[in-house]
XYZ file of C-alpha atoms in Angstrom:
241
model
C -4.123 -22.319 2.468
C -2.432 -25.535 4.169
C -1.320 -27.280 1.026
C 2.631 -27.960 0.608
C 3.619 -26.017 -2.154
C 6.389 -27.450 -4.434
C 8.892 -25.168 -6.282
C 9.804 -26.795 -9.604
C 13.000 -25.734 -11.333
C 12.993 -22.744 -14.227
C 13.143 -18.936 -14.772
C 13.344 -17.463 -11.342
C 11.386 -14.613 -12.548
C 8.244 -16.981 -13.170
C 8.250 -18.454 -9.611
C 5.589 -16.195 -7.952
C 3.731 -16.709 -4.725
C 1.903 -14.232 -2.929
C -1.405 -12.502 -2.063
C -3.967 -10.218 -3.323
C -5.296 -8.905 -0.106
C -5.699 -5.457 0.220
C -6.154 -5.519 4.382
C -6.010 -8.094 7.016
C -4.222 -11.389 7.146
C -4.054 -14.249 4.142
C -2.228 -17.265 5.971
C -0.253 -20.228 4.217
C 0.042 -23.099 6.568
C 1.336 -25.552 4.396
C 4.900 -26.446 3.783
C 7.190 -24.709 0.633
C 9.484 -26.927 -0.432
C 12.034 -26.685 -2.967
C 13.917 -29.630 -2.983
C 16.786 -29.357 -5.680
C 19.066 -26.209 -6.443
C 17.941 -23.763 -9.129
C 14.874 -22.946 -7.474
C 14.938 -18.789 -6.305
C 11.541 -17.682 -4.905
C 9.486 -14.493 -4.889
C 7.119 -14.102 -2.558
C 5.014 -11.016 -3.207
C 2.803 -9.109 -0.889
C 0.739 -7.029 -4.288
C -1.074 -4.350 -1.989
C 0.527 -2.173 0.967
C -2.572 -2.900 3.324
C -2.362 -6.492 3.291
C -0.441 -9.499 4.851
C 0.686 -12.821 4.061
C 1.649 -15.045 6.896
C 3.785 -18.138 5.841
C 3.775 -20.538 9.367
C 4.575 -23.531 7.179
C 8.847 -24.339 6.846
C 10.184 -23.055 3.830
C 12.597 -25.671 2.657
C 15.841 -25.307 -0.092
C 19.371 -23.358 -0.421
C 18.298 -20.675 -3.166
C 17.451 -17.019 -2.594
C 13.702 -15.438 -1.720
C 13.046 -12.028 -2.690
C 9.960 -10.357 -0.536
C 8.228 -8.045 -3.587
C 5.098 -5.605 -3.729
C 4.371 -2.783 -0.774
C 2.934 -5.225 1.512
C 3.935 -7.343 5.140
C 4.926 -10.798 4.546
C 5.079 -12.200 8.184
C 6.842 -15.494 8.823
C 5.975 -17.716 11.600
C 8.054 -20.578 12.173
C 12.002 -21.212 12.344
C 12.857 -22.158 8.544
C 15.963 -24.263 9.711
C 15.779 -26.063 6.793
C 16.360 -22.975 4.124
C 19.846 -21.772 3.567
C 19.851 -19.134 1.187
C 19.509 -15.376 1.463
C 16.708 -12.777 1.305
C 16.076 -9.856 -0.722
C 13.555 -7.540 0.897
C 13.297 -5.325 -2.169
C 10.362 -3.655 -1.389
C 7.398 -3.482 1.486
C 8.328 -5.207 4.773
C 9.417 -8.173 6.410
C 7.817 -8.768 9.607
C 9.646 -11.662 12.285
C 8.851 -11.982 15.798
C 12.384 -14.519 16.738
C 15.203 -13.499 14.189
C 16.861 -14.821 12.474
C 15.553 -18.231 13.245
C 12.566 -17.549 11.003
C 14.997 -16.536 8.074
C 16.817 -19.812 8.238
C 19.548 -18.515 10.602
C 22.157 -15.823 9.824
C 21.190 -15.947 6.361
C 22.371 -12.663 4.803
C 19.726 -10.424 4.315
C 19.838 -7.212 1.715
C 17.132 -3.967 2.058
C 15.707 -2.286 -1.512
C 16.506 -2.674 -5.130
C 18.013 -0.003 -6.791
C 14.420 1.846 -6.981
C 12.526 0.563 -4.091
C 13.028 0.288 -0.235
C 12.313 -2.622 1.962
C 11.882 -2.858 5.576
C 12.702 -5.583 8.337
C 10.574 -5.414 11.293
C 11.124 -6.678 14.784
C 8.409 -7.668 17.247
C 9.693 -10.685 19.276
C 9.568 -11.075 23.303
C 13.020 -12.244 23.871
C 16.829 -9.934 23.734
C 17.877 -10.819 20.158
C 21.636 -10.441 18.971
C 22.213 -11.086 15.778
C 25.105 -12.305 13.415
C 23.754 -11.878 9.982
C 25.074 -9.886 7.440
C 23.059 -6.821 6.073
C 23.345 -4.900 3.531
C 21.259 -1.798 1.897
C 20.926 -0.859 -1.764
C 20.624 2.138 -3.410
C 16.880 2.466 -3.306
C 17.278 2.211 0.532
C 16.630 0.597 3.883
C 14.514 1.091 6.799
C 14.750 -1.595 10.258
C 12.113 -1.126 13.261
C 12.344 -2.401 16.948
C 8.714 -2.860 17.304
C 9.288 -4.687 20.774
C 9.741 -4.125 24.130
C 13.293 -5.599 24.552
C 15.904 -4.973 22.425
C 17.106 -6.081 18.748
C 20.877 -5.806 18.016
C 23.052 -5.864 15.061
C 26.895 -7.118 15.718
C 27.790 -7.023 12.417
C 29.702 -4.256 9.861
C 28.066 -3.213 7.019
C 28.158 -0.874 4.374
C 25.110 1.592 3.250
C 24.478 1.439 -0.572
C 22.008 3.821 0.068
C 19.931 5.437 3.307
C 18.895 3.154 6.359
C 16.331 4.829 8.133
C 16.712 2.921 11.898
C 14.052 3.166 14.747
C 12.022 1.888 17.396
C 8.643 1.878 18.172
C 8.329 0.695 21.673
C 10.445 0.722 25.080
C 12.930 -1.523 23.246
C 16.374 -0.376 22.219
C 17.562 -0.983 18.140
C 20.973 -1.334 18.884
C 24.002 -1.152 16.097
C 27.339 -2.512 17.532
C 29.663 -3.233 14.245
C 30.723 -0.757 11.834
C 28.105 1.336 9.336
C 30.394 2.787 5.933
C 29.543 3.931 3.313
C 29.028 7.408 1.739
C 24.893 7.410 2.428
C 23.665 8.328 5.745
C 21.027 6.967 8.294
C 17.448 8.534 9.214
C 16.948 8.206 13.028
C 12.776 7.751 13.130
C 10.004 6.029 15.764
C 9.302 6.580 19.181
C 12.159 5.056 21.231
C 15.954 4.554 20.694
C 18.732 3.817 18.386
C 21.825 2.924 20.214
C 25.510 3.270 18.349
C 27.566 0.807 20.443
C 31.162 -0.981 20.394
C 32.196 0.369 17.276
C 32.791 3.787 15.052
C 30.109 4.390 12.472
C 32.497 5.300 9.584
C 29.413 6.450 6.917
C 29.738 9.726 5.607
C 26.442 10.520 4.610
C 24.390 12.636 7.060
C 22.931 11.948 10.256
C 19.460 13.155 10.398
C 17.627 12.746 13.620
C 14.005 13.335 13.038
C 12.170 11.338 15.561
C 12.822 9.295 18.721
C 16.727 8.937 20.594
C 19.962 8.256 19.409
C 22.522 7.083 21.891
C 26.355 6.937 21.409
C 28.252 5.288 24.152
C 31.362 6.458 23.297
C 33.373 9.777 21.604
C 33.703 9.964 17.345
C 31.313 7.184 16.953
C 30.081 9.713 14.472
C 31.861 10.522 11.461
C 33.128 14.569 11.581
C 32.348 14.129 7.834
C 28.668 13.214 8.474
C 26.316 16.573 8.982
C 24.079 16.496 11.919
C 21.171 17.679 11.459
C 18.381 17.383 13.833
C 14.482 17.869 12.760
C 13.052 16.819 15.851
C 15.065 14.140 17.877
C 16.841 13.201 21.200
C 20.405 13.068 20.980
C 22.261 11.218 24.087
C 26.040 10.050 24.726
C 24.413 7.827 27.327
C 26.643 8.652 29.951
C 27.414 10.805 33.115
C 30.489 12.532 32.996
C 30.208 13.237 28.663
C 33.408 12.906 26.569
C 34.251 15.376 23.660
């Protein structure tokens, strides 16, 4: 579809688009523009098989909530949006973030019910700045590239992140993690603690993959440890207690 799509002000809960697809790739080329205030988006994905791409800009300052179980993949830098992004549910897949969400737009990971999931598959070391934050119904973020994708920022969990990688890439968390819910390690490759003391007292379950600290109590003593099937490294030589 390479139409420009115009939002018009109104309910935010009546300003739908999406796809129906239930596998492969639906693509909109065109150009969403919203060109006043007032005008939130939802962009819904209806079946978990499917994909929409969006690799037209995505213009306007108000919020965009990603709904339904499926992939909505964006495709171009949206320097011209400035608002923030609710992944409540199914998964957001960038290749060069956070350019494609408008910058370091905050970004927030499941409802109060549902869990939604940022994915990473760009070519280039990506730091980034933006704030993140997980509801109750949950979080998950996935390296899917072969260089690495790094959080500076602190955040707090509203409820679980489940943090992996999938490739030869490092997911690497350098702020602060609080909160009283706890983090999944999962994939194929590692999750790096880094810089900073994860204060979250919710447990640390390793099921799958590596998880690196760099330096001593970067672990809460109040967060159980419990390991289902994981790699656990300090990352160095000598160890530290």
């Amino acid at each position: 579809f390479s139409r420009t799509i115009n939002i018009n002000p109104g309910n935010a809960n009546t300003r739908f688009i999406g796809s129906l697809n239930t596998s492969g790739t639906n693509t909109f080329s065109g150009s969403i523009v919203r060109s006043a205030t007032g005008r939130p988006l939802n962009i819904e994905v209806v079946n978990a098989g499917g994909t929409l791409a969006i690799t037209g800009v995505i213009h306007g300052s108000d919020n965009i909530t990603k709904v339904g179980p499926g992939t909505l993949q964006l495709g171009t830098n949206n320097s011209s949006m400035t608002g923030t992004w609710l992944v409540e549910n199914g998964t957001l897949l960038t290749d060069n973030f956070p350019a494609r969400i408008g910058g370091a737009r905050p970004i927030t990971l499941g409802s109060a019910s549902t869990s939604g999931t940022l994915r990473f598959t760009g070519t280039s070391a990506t730091t980034t700045t933006a704030t993140l934050a997980v509801n109750a119904g949950g979080g998950s973020i996935f390296n899917a590239s072969a260089t690495n994708f790094s959080f500076s920022t602190s955040f707090a969990l509203g409820g679980t992140l489940t943090a992996g990688a999938e490739s030869t890439g490092t997911l690497r968390f350098t702020g602060t993690i609080s909160g009283s819910n706890g983090v999944i390690i999962a994939g194929t490759g590692k999750v790096a603690y880094e810089s900073a003391a994860k204060t979250y007292t919710g447990s640390t379950r390793l099921n799958s993959g590596t998880l690196e600290t760099t330096a001593a109590n970067y672990i809460a003593d109040t967060s159980n440890f419990i390991f289902n099937g994981c790699t656990y490294s300090t990352g160095n030589t000598t160890g530290f207690s």
